[in-house]
PDB file of C-alpha atoms in Angstrom:
ATOM      1  CA  MET A1461      61.968  12.325  41.161  1.00 42.00           C
ATOM      2  CA  ALA A1462      59.960   9.963  43.778  1.00 47.00           C
ATOM      3  CA  ALA A1463      56.304   9.765  43.536  1.00 50.00           C
ATOM      4  CA  LYS A1464      54.266  11.777  46.736  1.00 52.00           C
ATOM      5  CA  THR A1465      52.898   9.454  49.178  1.00 58.00           C
ATOM      6  CA  ASP A1466      51.524  12.701  50.832  1.00 73.00           C
ATOM      7  CA  ASN A1467      49.017  14.448  49.001  1.00 79.00           C
ATOM      8  CA  PRO A1468      46.291  15.788  51.136  1.00 84.00           C
ATOM      9  CA  LYS A1469      44.409  14.897  48.210  1.00 87.00           C
ATOM     10  CA  LEU A1470      44.833  11.172  48.264  1.00 88.00           C
ATOM     11  CA  PRO A1471      41.945   9.805  50.678  1.00 90.00           C
ATOM     12  CA  LEU A1472      39.457  12.952  48.709  1.00 90.00           C
ATOM     13  CA  ALA A1473      40.601  10.355  45.200  1.00 91.00           C
ATOM     14  CA  LYS A1474      40.147   7.756  46.695  1.00 91.00           C
ATOM     15  CA  GLU A1475      36.492   8.340  48.048  1.00 91.00           C
ATOM     16  CA  CYS A1476      35.995   9.873  44.963  1.00 91.00           C
ATOM     17  CA  LEU A1477      36.750   6.059  43.116  1.00 90.00           C
ATOM     18  CA  GLY A1478      34.596   4.134  45.340  1.00 91.00           C
ATOM     19  CA  ALA A1479      31.781   6.465  45.047  1.00 89.00           C
ATOM     20  CA  LEU A1480      31.543   6.354  41.419  1.00 88.00           C
ATOM     21  CA  GLU A1481      31.913   2.288  41.314  1.00 89.00           C
ATOM     22  CA  LYS A1482      29.507   2.055  42.947  1.00 90.00           C
ATOM     23  CA  CYS A1483      27.068   4.218  40.599  1.00 88.00           C
ATOM     24  CA  THR A1484      24.220   2.280  39.070  1.00 88.00           C
ATOM     25  CA  THR A1485      23.149   5.131  36.255  1.00 89.00           C
ATOM     26  CA  LYS A1486      24.632   8.067  34.370  1.00 88.00           C
ATOM     27  CA  SER A1487      22.772  10.948  36.825  1.00 90.00           C
ATOM     28  CA  HIS A1488      24.305   8.978  39.844  1.00 87.00           C
ATOM     29  CA  VAL A1489      27.697   9.741  37.769  1.00 89.00           C
ATOM     30  CA  ALA A1490      27.558  13.006  36.828  1.00 89.00           C
ATOM     31  CA  ALA A1491      26.420  13.746  40.627  1.00 89.00           C
ATOM     32  CA  TRP A1492      29.507  12.087  42.116  1.00 88.00           C
ATOM     33  CA  THR A1493      31.036  13.120  38.992  1.00 89.00           C
ATOM     34  CA  LYS A1494      30.331  17.762  39.736  1.00 90.00           C
ATOM     35  CA  LYS A1495      30.835  16.741  43.740  1.00 89.00           C
ATOM     36  CA  TYR A1496      35.152  15.421  43.143  1.00 90.00           C
ATOM     37  CA  MET A1497      35.123  18.061  40.178  1.00 91.00           C
ATOM     38  CA  ALA A1498      34.919  20.965  42.735  1.00 88.00           C
ATOM     39  CA  THR A1499      37.905  20.017  45.232  1.00 87.00           C
ATOM     40  CA  LEU A1500      40.078  16.756  42.736  1.00 89.00           C
ATOM     41  CA  GLY A1501      39.382  19.345  39.434  1.00 89.00           C
ATOM     42  CA  TYR A1502      38.417  18.005  36.905  1.00 90.00           C
ATOM     43  CA  LYS A1503      41.378  16.356  34.617  1.00 90.00           C
ATOM     44  CA  ALA A1504      41.645  14.182  37.798  1.00 90.00           C
ATOM     45  CA  VAL A1505      38.413  13.567  38.045  1.00 91.00           C
ATOM     46  CA  GLY A1506      38.257  12.162  34.302  1.00 90.00           C
ATOM     47  CA  ARG A1507      41.785  10.783  34.507  1.00 90.00           C
ATOM     48  CA  ILE A1508      40.225   8.491  37.582  1.00 90.00           C
ATOM     49  CA  LEU A1509      37.122   7.631  34.934  1.00 89.00           C
ATOM     50  CA  ILE A1510      39.202   6.021  32.604  1.00 90.00           C
ATOM     51  CA  GLY A1511      40.576   4.208  35.265  1.00 89.00           C
ATOM     52  CA  GLU A1512      43.564   5.377  36.658  1.00 86.00           C
ATOM     53  CA  SER A1513      44.662   5.024  40.082  1.00 86.00           C
ATOM     54  CA  PRO A1514      43.629   7.489  42.517  1.00 88.00           C
ATOM     55  CA  ALA A1515      47.213   8.481  43.039  1.00 85.00           C
ATOM     56  CA  GLN A1516      48.586   8.458  39.432  1.00 85.00           C
ATOM     57  CA  ALA A1517      45.396  10.270  38.684  1.00 85.00           C
ATOM     58  CA  ILE A1518      46.500  13.665  41.467  1.00 86.00           C
ATOM     59  CA  ALA A1519      49.946  13.500  40.584  1.00 82.00           C
ATOM     60  CA  SER A1520      52.115  15.589  38.899  1.00 79.00           C
ATOM     61  CA  LYS A1521      52.886  14.856  35.300  1.00 75.00           C
ATOM     62  CA  GLY A1522      56.045  13.926  36.058  1.00 77.00           C
ATOM     63  CA  GLU A1523      55.225  11.246  38.786  1.00 78.00           C
ATOM     64  CA  ARG A1524      52.662  10.201  36.636  1.00 73.00           C
ATOM     65  CA  ARG A1525      55.211   8.927  34.302  1.00 73.00           C
ATOM     66  CA  GLU A1526      56.914   7.814  37.252  1.00 76.00           C
ATOM     67  CA  LEU A1527      53.890   5.815  38.709  1.00 72.00           C
ATOM     68  CA  ALA A1528      53.068   4.135  35.097  1.00 71.00           C
ATOM     69  CA  THR A1529      56.209   3.002  34.731  1.00 73.00           C
ATOM     70  CA  LYS A1530      55.704   1.038  37.835  1.00 67.00           C
TER      71      LYS A1530
END
């Protein structure tokens, strides 16, 4: 199974990562997390928060396994 690189949510996931990296307080993180949870979903945002790449965070279960082994 080939990983999808044309996922329409990928630019939004990258934007989410950039916004969360710039946060300086817990309230900023909470506000940005709420914003992106509405569009990306709570699981994808949670994966970004724990350090996964945006592509891996929005990929399906099988695609995540494939990306993790690369």
